[in-house]
Amino acid sequence: MHWPGKVPGLAYGGDYNPEQWSQATREQDLELMGEAGVNLVSVAIFSWAMLEPREGEYDWSWLDETMDRLADRGVFAALATATASPPPWLTHKHPEILPETADGVTLWPGARQAYSVSSPVFRSYALRMTRSIAERYADHPALALWHVDNELGCHNSHDFSDDAAEAFRRWLESRYHTVEELNRAWGTAFWSQRYSSFEEVLPPRKAPMFVNPTQQLDFHRYSSDELLEYFREMKRILREITPQIPVTTNFMCTTRSKNMDYFSWASDMDVVATDHYTIADDPMRHIELAFSADLTRGVAGGEPWMLMEHSTSAVNWQQRNHTKDSAEMLRDSLSHVARGADAVMFFQWRQSHAGAEKYHSAMVPHAGTDSDVWDSTVKLGHALQKLAPVQGSTVRTQVALLFDYESWWGAELDSHPNNDLSYPEEVMHWYRALWEIGVAVDVVHPSHDLSSYDALIVPCLYLVSDEHAAGIAAAAQSGASVLVSYFSGIVDENEHVRLGGYPGAFRDLLGIRTEEFWILQQDQAWGLDDGSTATFWTEKTRLADEGSGAAEAVLKYVDGPLQGLPAVTRHEVGNGSAWYAGTRLDEEATRTLIRQVMAEADVSPEHEDLPEGVEAVRRHKGAGDAKETFLFLLNHNAEGVTIRTSGMELLSGTFVSDAFDIAAGGIAVLHKR
Ligand code: GLA
């Protein structure tokens, strides 16, 4: 059962909430969808209270009408299970389904997603709603995809209620089997935490001091698994009733969504879908977008995926929301396509005039069709039609960056050496350097087959299993250049330190041994022997004495307490090498180091001689004589650029034999056979 199923070409559309509008507006919607080339809309996401206004009483009239109209116009529906927000009659009758925070505060209805996923009562109602909607529309010609709930865990991923405590205990029992094993894993010999039965265990509720770190880590794991279990229950019902319809839910694969381990969720999806919003005060937001898209592709195992939501212009939920111009909206959309998206969807089709999201942009803005936003919506729809041949193609890279939600959870636990450390910031530090030198990267989980990559970037892989550490070492042995950054390989799966000197899991690979971390204060910086600076984090590291095979110091500290000791090292390993960055290098030094590693690994940028600020990503299709490539060039500069290239430029329909001019903020897509 796989996407794209019924939808032809690249999918285009957004969340469609006709229940908020009059008949006349709904009629106009379909006309406008035709004009913009919309072929897929997500329907009924927050519609439970409208579809089941009183317990057991259903009103399908508006949804029947919507589905029929969509089918008449050839627009398909990603139909939701309508369960993303329980109706007031349900929370009124069963307040025990509400989630609780770590401080014991109940999250009340009045917004959305006020449910505890562990509540058996909530689940039975949600599954009943899912069954009802599936039975109603099973054979509807507009139905193309099931959209389970919405952004599972967006607001309620960590629930500390009594139902959650019970579910957490069951999860722990299936992980550890005996309470002795739980005691060992959680290191409960510390602070009188020894348990004599699973019944005594609680979620990591607010406590007088730091809560047991492995308890916190396991609660992250459990919370992700618990939501996935809920998805699976819904999917089982949908599969039973509509075996022919693919099922997905919208992930949040970004640098801000920490709570779900999407690598562990992906295989349950018939197609991976994600939502992405840029952050107004991030001047490098297009690079964060690129990373998030690459992460989504990694989660999708390299297969094409769906951008289920992004915004045409401003959102409403940041402090000062950023209005996009038409060029930025187009670049955002096509940067996702360049990185593997086969669907470009928005929140939402028509901008609401009431409710908490009325200042969130949409495809049809408050201003109506006499507006730049509407023009951009139409322009993008037409661009996607021209890009239809891209559908099904994939991105191929020589470099992998390892990303791991468990390391994210572990590295950011409290009571650590440097509590300002942010895992996504560490990852982005290296990703940005790769983006800036134009090298395409796969963002993959440490369990991924690493054998085809020429270079591996391993930022802050704090928590690592023996097996994953061995996979990384094997990649170096067989010829890859591996770059590991600080606070990697420190603990095992239970968050127990690997003893004998840091980084325990990678000491042999790197040929070094760190005795202690030396954390820098806000205003401290030490000099390095190439004139660059080290900030944030340093380590008392020595090269292991291995005679001729010893690691070498690439950069050394020239002042501060570690003067003369190595800050960056390189170790020859088998047919490859292992580099270590034991400090945060400034941006220039980071780029220099990345260039050295890429040169050694013989990795070249996607396009030679690219001007600064121009993004190049290639999608590939077929092999041998049937081989096709699509080179996406996105100019993020305020000036036009000329790029030496050739092929059919799909957006303008012109044949390029030698060079192509891309306007300020513009895009070109070169197709070659
Ligand atoms: C999320 C949700 C949408 C909407 C947007 C607003 O992605 O899934 O329902 O609230 O945020 O940006």
XYZ file of C-alpha atoms and ligand atoms in Angstrom:
685
model
C 0.000 0.000 0.000
C 1.903 3.037 -1.138
C 1.530 6.649 -1.980
C 0.952 8.337 -4.433
C -1.968 6.065 -5.205
C -4.616 8.093 -6.996
C -3.119 11.590 -7.054
C -1.384 12.371 -10.358
C 1.976 14.231 -10.420
C 3.102 16.265 -7.446
C 0.343 16.763 -4.889
C -0.709 20.339 -4.156
C -3.171 21.694 -1.618
C -3.711 22.266 2.065
C -5.902 21.747 5.119
C -9.448 22.417 4.038
C -11.984 23.421 6.705
C -15.252 24.093 4.832
C -17.238 23.720 8.068
C -16.057 27.231 8.963
C -17.671 28.768 5.855
C -20.979 29.514 4.152
C -22.377 27.642 1.144
C -21.409 30.451 -1.215
C -17.814 30.425 -0.015
C -17.626 26.643 -0.282
C -18.785 26.839 -3.875
C -16.155 29.444 -4.646
C -13.508 27.241 -2.972
C -13.816 24.578 -5.618
C -13.565 27.112 -8.448
C -10.429 28.547 -6.924
C -8.869 25.156 -6.283
C -9.259 24.475 -9.996
C -7.587 27.782 -10.853
C -4.597 27.038 -8.594
C -4.211 23.424 -9.687
C -5.002 21.994 -6.241
C -5.364 18.206 -6.371
C -5.289 17.143 -2.694
C -6.762 18.622 0.495
C -6.709 17.458 4.126
C -10.257 17.378 5.432
C -11.978 16.963 8.811
C -8.873 17.234 10.981
C -10.570 19.105 13.833
C -14.154 18.180 12.972
C -15.149 15.733 15.692
C -17.561 18.111 17.430
C -19.161 19.019 14.097
C -19.506 15.394 12.971
C -20.653 13.952 16.300
C -22.382 16.918 17.953
C -23.814 14.735 20.732
C -22.626 11.338 21.840
C -23.563 8.748 19.230
C -25.423 11.291 17.012
C -23.718 11.961 13.734
C -24.140 14.778 11.240
C -22.306 13.902 8.049
C -24.160 16.342 5.836
C -21.434 18.949 5.294
C -18.699 16.346 4.922
C -20.760 14.296 2.458
C -21.285 17.424 0.435
C -17.600 18.373 0.643
C -16.388 14.947 -0.431
C -18.857 14.890 -3.344
C -17.827 18.330 -4.540
C -14.139 17.408 -4.326
C -14.750 14.248 -6.325
C -16.715 16.188 -8.953
C -13.766 18.521 -9.459
C -11.068 15.825 -9.426
C -9.613 16.965 -6.105
C -8.666 14.156 -3.718
C -9.008 14.063 0.053
C -6.456 13.195 2.701
C -9.330 12.429 5.036
C -8.605 12.787 8.728
C -9.928 10.594 11.500
C -11.362 13.820 13.016
C -9.902 12.878 16.398
C -7.333 15.655 16.909
C -9.521 17.446 19.413
C -12.188 15.767 21.540
C -15.605 17.453 21.532
C -16.743 19.333 24.662
C -19.469 16.749 25.442
C -16.723 14.129 25.791
C -14.389 16.053 28.099
C -17.444 17.210 30.085
C -18.659 13.663 30.580
C -15.190 12.175 31.098
C -12.816 14.774 32.555
C -10.484 11.890 33.434
C -9.342 11.821 29.772
C -7.552 15.175 30.165
C -3.749 15.128 30.218
C -1.630 16.390 33.115
C 1.709 18.168 33.200
C 4.689 17.166 35.357
C 3.500 19.691 37.966
C 0.096 18.018 38.194
C -1.686 20.757 36.258
C -4.629 19.533 34.179
C -4.648 20.693 30.544
C -8.237 21.748 30.125
C -10.383 21.805 26.988
C -10.843 25.110 25.178
C -7.885 24.858 22.822
C -7.124 21.559 21.063
C -5.570 18.123 21.684
C -6.836 18.040 25.298
C -6.634 14.289 25.665
C -4.433 11.742 27.341
C -3.373 9.203 24.748
C -3.107 6.611 27.547
C -6.684 7.053 28.662
C -8.616 3.860 27.788
C -11.805 5.939 27.792
C -10.428 8.448 25.283
C -9.077 5.689 23.095
C -12.370 3.860 22.904
C -14.175 7.041 21.822
C -11.451 7.972 19.302
C -11.431 4.492 17.806
C -15.203 4.566 17.519
C -15.043 7.893 15.661
C -12.329 6.505 13.379
C -14.430 3.461 12.588
C -17.506 5.605 11.870
C -15.719 7.937 9.465
C -13.926 5.047 7.749
C -17.167 3.147 7.228
C -18.929 6.251 5.948
C -16.342 7.152 3.286
C -14.711 3.783 2.558
C -15.837 3.751 -1.062
C -15.901 7.456 -1.727
C -14.076 8.320 -4.971
C -12.444 11.398 -3.376
C -10.749 9.371 -0.643
C -7.042 9.033 -1.501
C -5.224 8.950 1.838
C -5.987 8.601 5.545
C -4.613 11.373 7.759
C -4.598 9.974 11.301
C -5.341 12.556 13.996
C -2.984 15.531 13.557
C 0.625 16.107 14.571
C 0.366 13.387 17.208
C 1.967 14.624 20.410
C 2.203 18.250 19.306
C 0.815 19.524 22.626
C 0.247 16.410 24.716
C 3.224 14.137 24.068
C 4.266 14.026 27.721
C 1.327 13.192 29.910
C 1.892 12.599 33.643
C -1.670 11.582 34.577
C -2.557 8.405 36.496
C -3.499 6.671 33.235
C -0.086 7.594 31.857
C 1.597 6.292 35.034
C -0.161 2.957 34.534
C 0.813 2.774 30.860
C 4.420 3.766 31.694
C 4.632 0.870 34.185
C 3.363 -1.594 31.589
C 5.908 -0.250 29.100
C 8.707 -0.620 31.676
C 7.651 -4.174 32.490
C 7.852 -5.150 28.855
C 11.283 -3.496 28.524
C 12.880 -4.795 31.731
C 10.758 -7.846 32.712
C 11.937 -7.710 36.347
C 12.190 -4.892 38.829
C 15.829 -5.892 39.503
C 16.635 -5.188 35.869
C 14.868 -1.815 36.092
C 16.884 -1.001 39.233
C 20.120 -1.853 37.448
C 19.257 0.173 34.339
C 18.107 3.193 36.349
C 21.083 3.075 38.726
C 18.740 3.211 41.718
C 21.525 2.492 44.212
C 21.823 6.290 44.065
C 19.700 8.552 46.363
C 17.668 5.708 47.891
C 15.688 5.122 44.709
C 15.569 1.326 44.810
C 12.125 -0.050 43.775
C 10.654 -3.241 45.165
C 7.839 -3.465 42.582
C 6.760 -1.819 39.325
C 3.709 -0.470 41.166
C 5.949 2.025 42.978
C 7.220 3.593 39.759
C 5.875 6.975 38.584
C 6.367 9.139 35.541
C 9.091 11.757 36.166
C 6.693 14.143 37.892
C 7.959 17.378 39.425
C 10.277 16.376 42.277
C 12.369 18.300 44.830
C 15.572 17.849 42.782
C 16.862 16.274 39.562
C 14.736 13.252 38.700
C 16.583 10.000 37.913
C 18.017 10.572 34.397
C 17.261 7.078 33.076
C 13.688 7.434 34.335
C 13.476 10.674 32.321
C 15.043 9.033 29.275
C 12.701 6.040 29.462
C 9.750 8.397 29.809
C 10.789 10.009 26.506
C 10.979 6.558 24.921
C 7.676 5.449 26.402
C 5.882 8.673 25.387
C 6.969 8.290 21.769
C 6.036 4.583 21.754
C 2.676 5.231 23.424
C 1.631 7.697 20.728
C 2.834 5.327 18.028
C 0.753 2.541 19.600
C -2.285 4.832 19.379
C -1.521 5.473 15.694
C -1.263 1.718 15.126
C -4.650 1.089 16.702
C -6.220 3.681 14.416
C -4.398 2.291 11.399
C -5.591 -1.253 12.128
C -9.195 -0.056 11.910
C -8.554 1.920 8.710
C -6.762 -1.018 7.118
C -9.578 -3.395 8.033
C -12.222 -1.161 6.443
C -10.239 0.323 3.530
C -7.342 -2.015 2.695
C -6.788 -0.120 -0.554
C -6.179 3.333 0.996
C -2.724 4.381 2.285
C -2.458 5.705 5.841
C -0.207 8.393 7.286
C -0.027 11.076 9.926
C 1.800 14.371 9.797
C 5.198 14.306 11.548
C 7.072 17.360 12.749
C 10.567 16.576 11.473
C 12.259 19.829 12.474
C 14.947 21.096 14.822
C 12.218 22.022 17.316
C 10.206 18.815 17.700
C 12.037 16.636 20.126
C 9.329 14.388 21.484
C 8.694 11.708 18.899
C 11.387 9.376 17.585
C 10.241 9.534 13.978
C 12.896 7.062 12.840
C 11.043 4.457 14.894
C 7.634 5.564 13.558
C 8.426 5.667 9.854
C 7.939 2.012 8.957
C 4.308 2.219 10.143
C 3.535 4.923 7.563
C 2.488 4.162 3.987
C 4.097 7.484 3.133
C 6.048 9.801 5.431
C 4.426 13.230 5.771
C 5.741 16.221 7.694
C 4.871 19.798 8.631
C 7.418 22.579 8.564
C 7.350 26.226 9.591
C 10.289 28.619 9.449
C 11.204 30.777 12.424
C 10.972 34.530 11.898
C 14.041 35.628 13.838
C 16.353 33.004 12.320
C 18.228 34.737 9.493
C 19.377 31.271 8.349
C 15.841 29.859 8.298
C 16.274 28.527 4.767
C 19.136 26.349 6.063
C 17.029 25.048 8.958
C 14.341 24.292 6.358
C 16.871 22.405 4.231
C 17.969 20.391 7.255
C 14.381 19.549 8.216
C 13.659 18.404 4.666
C 16.799 16.255 4.641
C 15.814 14.828 8.026
C 12.365 13.968 6.655
C 13.962 12.223 3.679
C 16.186 10.289 6.100
C 13.162 9.287 8.160
C 11.451 8.221 4.912
C 14.411 5.966 4.115
C 15.311 8.078 1.063
C 11.867 7.644 -0.542
C 9.778 10.630 -1.679
C 7.691 12.145 1.113
C 4.898 14.670 1.600
C 5.143 18.194 2.897
C 1.741 18.092 4.574
C 1.816 21.642 5.946
C 3.800 24.843 5.682
C 2.741 28.476 5.374
C 2.197 30.728 2.396
C 3.244 33.717 4.497
C 3.160 34.582 8.229
C 2.145 32.233 11.027
C 0.397 33.430 14.184
C 2.258 31.593 16.947
C 5.638 33.349 17.084
C 6.401 36.534 18.968
C 6.739 38.704 15.864
C 5.538 36.799 12.858
C 7.332 37.092 9.547
C 5.537 37.881 6.296
C 6.989 36.058 3.298
C 7.139 37.587 -0.133
C 6.143 35.514 -3.110
C 9.744 34.548 -3.916
C 10.394 33.259 -0.389
C 7.178 31.253 -0.440
C 8.201 29.665 -3.722
C 11.761 28.969 -2.550
C 10.499 27.399 0.691
C 8.173 25.136 -1.260
C 10.675 24.116 -3.922
C 13.528 23.603 -1.469
C 11.338 20.878 0.062
C 10.682 19.433 -3.409
C 14.410 19.573 -4.224
C 15.053 17.502 -1.108
C 12.524 14.803 -1.918
C 9.002 16.106 -1.297
C 6.407 14.893 -3.822
C 3.617 16.916 -2.192
C 3.451 20.591 -1.271
C 0.613 21.377 1.095
C -0.231 24.280 3.361
C -1.978 25.055 6.550
C -4.488 26.059 5.313
C -6.613 26.522 2.194
C -8.675 29.540 3.312
C -7.582 31.877 6.099
C -10.038 31.615 9.019
C -11.935 34.703 10.062
C -12.546 33.476 13.602
C -10.646 31.385 16.106
C -7.069 31.309 17.329
C -5.525 30.920 13.878
C -7.196 33.799 12.067
C -3.875 35.638 11.689
C -2.170 32.560 10.231
C -1.697 32.939 6.487
C -3.372 30.585 4.028
C -3.636 29.960 0.286
C -6.724 32.201 0.072
C -5.966 35.158 2.377
C -8.356 37.536 4.180
C -7.728 39.985 1.347
C -9.256 37.532 -1.137
C -7.975 36.750 -4.607
C -6.887 40.306 -5.357
C -3.669 39.729 -3.444
C -0.037 38.710 -3.808
C -0.628 35.647 -1.648
C -3.296 34.344 -4.002
C -1.107 35.113 -7.028
C 1.725 33.138 -5.390
C -0.654 30.265 -4.659
C -1.603 30.071 -8.336
C 1.989 30.529 -9.476
C 3.197 27.719 -7.241
C 0.404 25.412 -8.435
C 1.432 26.005 -12.032
C 5.121 25.530 -11.193
C 4.340 22.167 -9.588
C 2.479 21.083 -12.721
C 5.605 21.859 -14.762
C 7.654 19.871 -12.257
C 5.435 16.768 -12.493
C 8.257 14.702 -14.086
C 10.211 15.104 -10.823
C 7.680 12.897 -9.017
C 9.216 9.646 -7.766
C 12.838 10.765 -8.194
C 15.251 10.590 -5.262
C 18.263 12.438 -3.868
C 21.623 10.612 -3.755
C 24.499 11.795 -1.583
C 28.023 10.779 -0.611
C 27.732 12.166 2.910
C 25.607 11.123 5.884
C 24.997 13.134 9.020
C 23.890 10.930 11.905
C 20.841 12.099 13.827
C 19.344 10.324 16.789
C 16.355 11.297 18.939
C 17.690 9.231 21.853
C 20.907 11.255 21.780
C 18.783 14.417 21.666
C 16.858 13.282 24.753
C 20.027 12.137 26.514
C 22.272 15.091 25.678
C 19.720 17.588 26.979
C 18.967 15.866 30.288
C 19.549 18.085 33.329
C 22.598 17.977 35.667
C 25.069 17.804 32.777
C 28.506 19.444 32.299
C 27.175 22.235 30.085
C 23.450 22.731 30.515
C 23.327 25.260 27.686
C 24.027 22.509 25.188
C 21.290 22.141 22.588
C 21.449 19.004 20.444
C 19.855 20.612 17.360
C 22.252 23.555 17.643
C 25.200 21.155 17.637
C 23.771 19.376 14.605
C 23.036 22.632 12.784
C 26.557 23.907 13.467
C 27.926 21.177 11.175
C 24.982 21.033 8.777
C 25.276 24.779 8.104
C 28.927 24.385 7.098
C 27.999 21.592 4.678
C 25.137 23.678 3.246
C 27.436 26.665 2.822
C 29.996 24.707 0.819
C 27.202 23.158 -1.266
C 27.554 19.523 -0.230
C 24.348 17.439 -0.192
C 23.791 15.330 2.911
C 21.543 12.485 3.977
C 20.396 12.833 7.576
C 20.141 9.271 8.834
C 19.785 7.240 12.015
C 22.914 5.501 13.382
C 21.327 2.115 12.564
C 21.225 3.033 8.854
C 23.480 1.106 6.466
C 26.469 3.461 6.335
C 28.568 1.456 3.901
C 27.824 3.519 0.802
C 28.933 6.890 2.233
C 32.339 8.493 1.706
C 32.025 10.748 4.719
C 30.104 10.628 7.987
C 29.397 13.559 10.279
C 28.635 12.483 13.833
C 27.606 15.541 15.862
C 27.013 15.131 19.597
C 26.030 11.463 19.408
C 25.934 11.447 23.206
C 24.154 8.134 23.692
C 25.315 5.269 21.537
C 24.931 1.500 21.653
C 27.896 -0.833 21.100
C 26.294 -1.883 17.832
C 25.925 1.633 16.454
C 29.448 2.586 17.577
C 30.750 -0.503 15.763
C 28.868 0.498 12.586
C 30.518 3.917 12.621
C 33.965 2.402 13.205
C 33.378 -0.105 10.394
C 32.588 2.754 7.995
C 35.967 4.349 8.807
C 37.748 0.987 8.456
C 36.328 0.490 5.006
C 37.325 3.924 3.771
C 35.013 6.669 4.984
C 36.223 9.873 6.615
C 34.335 10.133 9.894
C 34.097 13.383 11.853
C 32.901 13.102 15.469
C 32.163 16.157 17.595
C 32.318 16.628 21.387
C 29.919 14.977 23.850
C 29.597 11.947 21.576
C 29.914 8.317 22.651
C 29.718 9.254 26.326
C 26.960 6.954 27.633
C 25.274 3.655 26.813
C 21.521 3.111 26.292
C 20.876 3.415 30.047
C 22.707 6.725 30.207
C 25.524 5.095 32.170
C 28.921 6.625 31.503
C 31.342 4.461 29.538
C 34.367 4.445 31.853
C 38.102 4.783 31.280
C 38.183 8.234 29.688
C 35.876 9.986 27.224
C 34.531 9.412 24.626
C 34.198 5.805 25.743
C 32.478 4.485 22.634
C 34.879 6.200 20.212
C 38.236 6.314 22.095
C 39.843 3.610 19.974
C 38.365 4.852 16.722
C 39.617 8.390 17.358
C 42.911 7.404 19.000
C 42.406 9.889 21.826
C 41.462 10.002 25.499
C 39.732 12.862 27.296
C 40.212 13.111 31.061
C 37.843 15.970 31.803
C 35.515 18.409 30.113
C 36.487 22.083 30.507
C 33.356 24.097 29.952
C 33.793 27.741 28.987
C 31.723 30.538 30.478
C 29.653 32.850 28.244
C 32.422 35.362 27.546
C 35.367 32.958 27.410
C 37.200 31.962 24.228
C 40.566 30.247 23.783
C 42.828 30.719 20.792
C 43.792 27.903 18.430
C 47.050 27.612 16.525
C 45.505 28.540 13.172
C 44.291 31.867 14.611
C 40.686 30.721 15.075
C 38.833 30.487 18.384
C 37.305 27.820 20.570
C 34.239 28.597 22.683
C 31.512 26.871 24.702
C 33.162 23.498 25.265
C 36.748 22.240 25.514
C 38.301 19.023 26.787
C 41.555 17.900 28.346
C 42.342 15.460 25.532
C 45.565 13.557 24.884
C 46.530 11.509 21.849
C 46.683 7.816 22.660
C 50.197 6.474 22.329
C 50.050 4.099 19.393
C 53.437 4.576 17.742
C 53.242 5.073 13.993
C 49.439 4.690 13.863
C 48.897 7.433 16.428
C 46.330 10.175 15.966
C 47.689 13.618 15.144
C 46.689 17.025 16.442
C 45.119 19.068 13.633
C 44.538 22.123 15.844
C 45.898 22.918 19.313
C 44.981 25.407 22.035
C 47.454 28.280 22.224
C 46.161 29.800 25.438
C 43.935 28.985 28.384
C 44.319 26.041 30.749
C 44.622 23.501 27.930
C 47.430 25.318 26.092
C 49.403 22.872 23.937
C 46.725 20.140 24.015
C 44.824 19.050 20.903
C 41.435 20.584 20.078
C 40.932 18.818 16.734
C 42.523 15.471 15.901
C 42.791 13.051 13.011
C 43.433 9.321 13.172
C 44.079 6.992 10.251
C 41.875 3.938 10.589
C 41.953 1.053 8.095
C 41.211 2.547 4.684
C 39.632 5.676 6.165
C 40.073 8.147 8.959
C 38.423 9.433 12.119
C 38.501 13.121 13.021
C 37.526 14.595 16.374
C 36.419 18.144 17.115
C 36.635 18.493 20.896
C 35.537 22.110 20.932
C 33.092 24.474 19.265
C 35.065 26.036 16.428
C 34.135 29.414 15.010
C 32.226 29.313 11.726
C 35.203 29.928 9.459
C 37.249 27.199 11.185
C 34.260 24.854 10.995
C 34.014 25.364 7.233
C 37.754 24.882 6.858
C 37.606 21.605 8.764
C 34.583 20.390 6.791
C 36.398 21.268 3.546
C 39.434 19.241 4.681
C 37.312 16.227 5.545
C 35.347 16.462 2.272
C 38.541 16.820 0.231
C 40.017 13.759 1.896
C 36.809 11.795 1.214
C 36.734 13.035 -2.378
C 33.289 14.552 -1.925
C 32.411 17.383 -4.268
C 29.626 19.956 -4.036
C 26.421 19.282 -6.010
C 27.486 21.995 -8.462
C 30.975 23.464 -8.983
C 31.636 27.204 -8.546
C 28.302 28.062 -6.989
C 28.041 31.674 -5.837
C 27.527 32.089 -2.093
C 23.866 31.898 -1.049
C 22.830 29.669 -3.955
C 21.494 26.248 -3.018
C 21.937 23.304 -5.388
C 20.285 19.921 -4.907
C 19.799 17.176 -7.459
C 17.059 14.558 -7.717
C 17.713 11.424 -9.766
C 15.489 8.997 -11.619
C 16.213 5.755 -13.414
C 19.583 4.304 -14.340
C 21.690 3.629 -17.414
C 20.141 4.994 -20.609
C 16.930 5.875 -18.807
C 18.785 8.084 -16.331
C 17.342 11.539 -15.638
C 18.440 14.276 -13.254
C 16.723 17.386 -11.943
C 19.070 20.066 -10.644
C 17.289 22.547 -8.366
C 19.077 25.898 -8.036
C 17.669 28.312 -5.456
C 19.082 31.808 -5.276
C 18.729 33.135 -1.719
C 20.566 36.362 -2.606
C 19.147 39.834 -3.138
C 20.971 39.980 -6.499
C 20.650 37.887 -9.620
C 23.292 35.248 -10.420
C 24.492 33.506 -13.556
C 25.105 29.781 -13.225
C 27.014 27.684 -15.729
C 24.745 24.766 -16.431
C 22.755 23.063 -19.148
C 19.527 21.155 -19.705
C 15.843 21.962 -20.020
C 14.819 24.581 -17.463
C 11.406 23.291 -16.454
C 9.870 26.408 -14.892
C 10.457 28.655 -17.914
C 10.453 25.869 -20.497
C 13.715 27.130 -22.039
C 16.610 25.021 -23.199
C 19.889 26.039 -21.554
C 23.085 25.162 -23.391
C 25.707 26.915 -21.335
C 24.575 29.326 -18.601
C 21.366 30.457 -16.952
C 20.491 33.727 -15.200
C 18.523 33.336 -11.993
C 16.864 36.494 -10.707
C 17.268 37.713 -7.116
C 15.456 35.194 -4.922
C 14.645 33.060 -7.967
C 14.714 29.378 -8.813
C 15.712 27.204 -11.754
C 15.183 23.481 -12.249
C 17.382 21.889 -14.927
C 16.206 18.589 -16.339
C 18.711 16.338 -18.084
C 18.246 12.935 -19.659
C 0.308 22.853 13.019
C -1.068 22.226 12.951
C -2.057 23.038 12.174
C -1.885 24.510 12.429
C -0.469 24.914 12.141
C -0.222 26.381 12.326
O 1.144 22.473 12.038
O -1.027 20.925 12.451
O -3.342 22.613 12.537
O -2.203 24.768 13.754
O 0.357 24.227 13.036
O 1.083 26.743 11.984
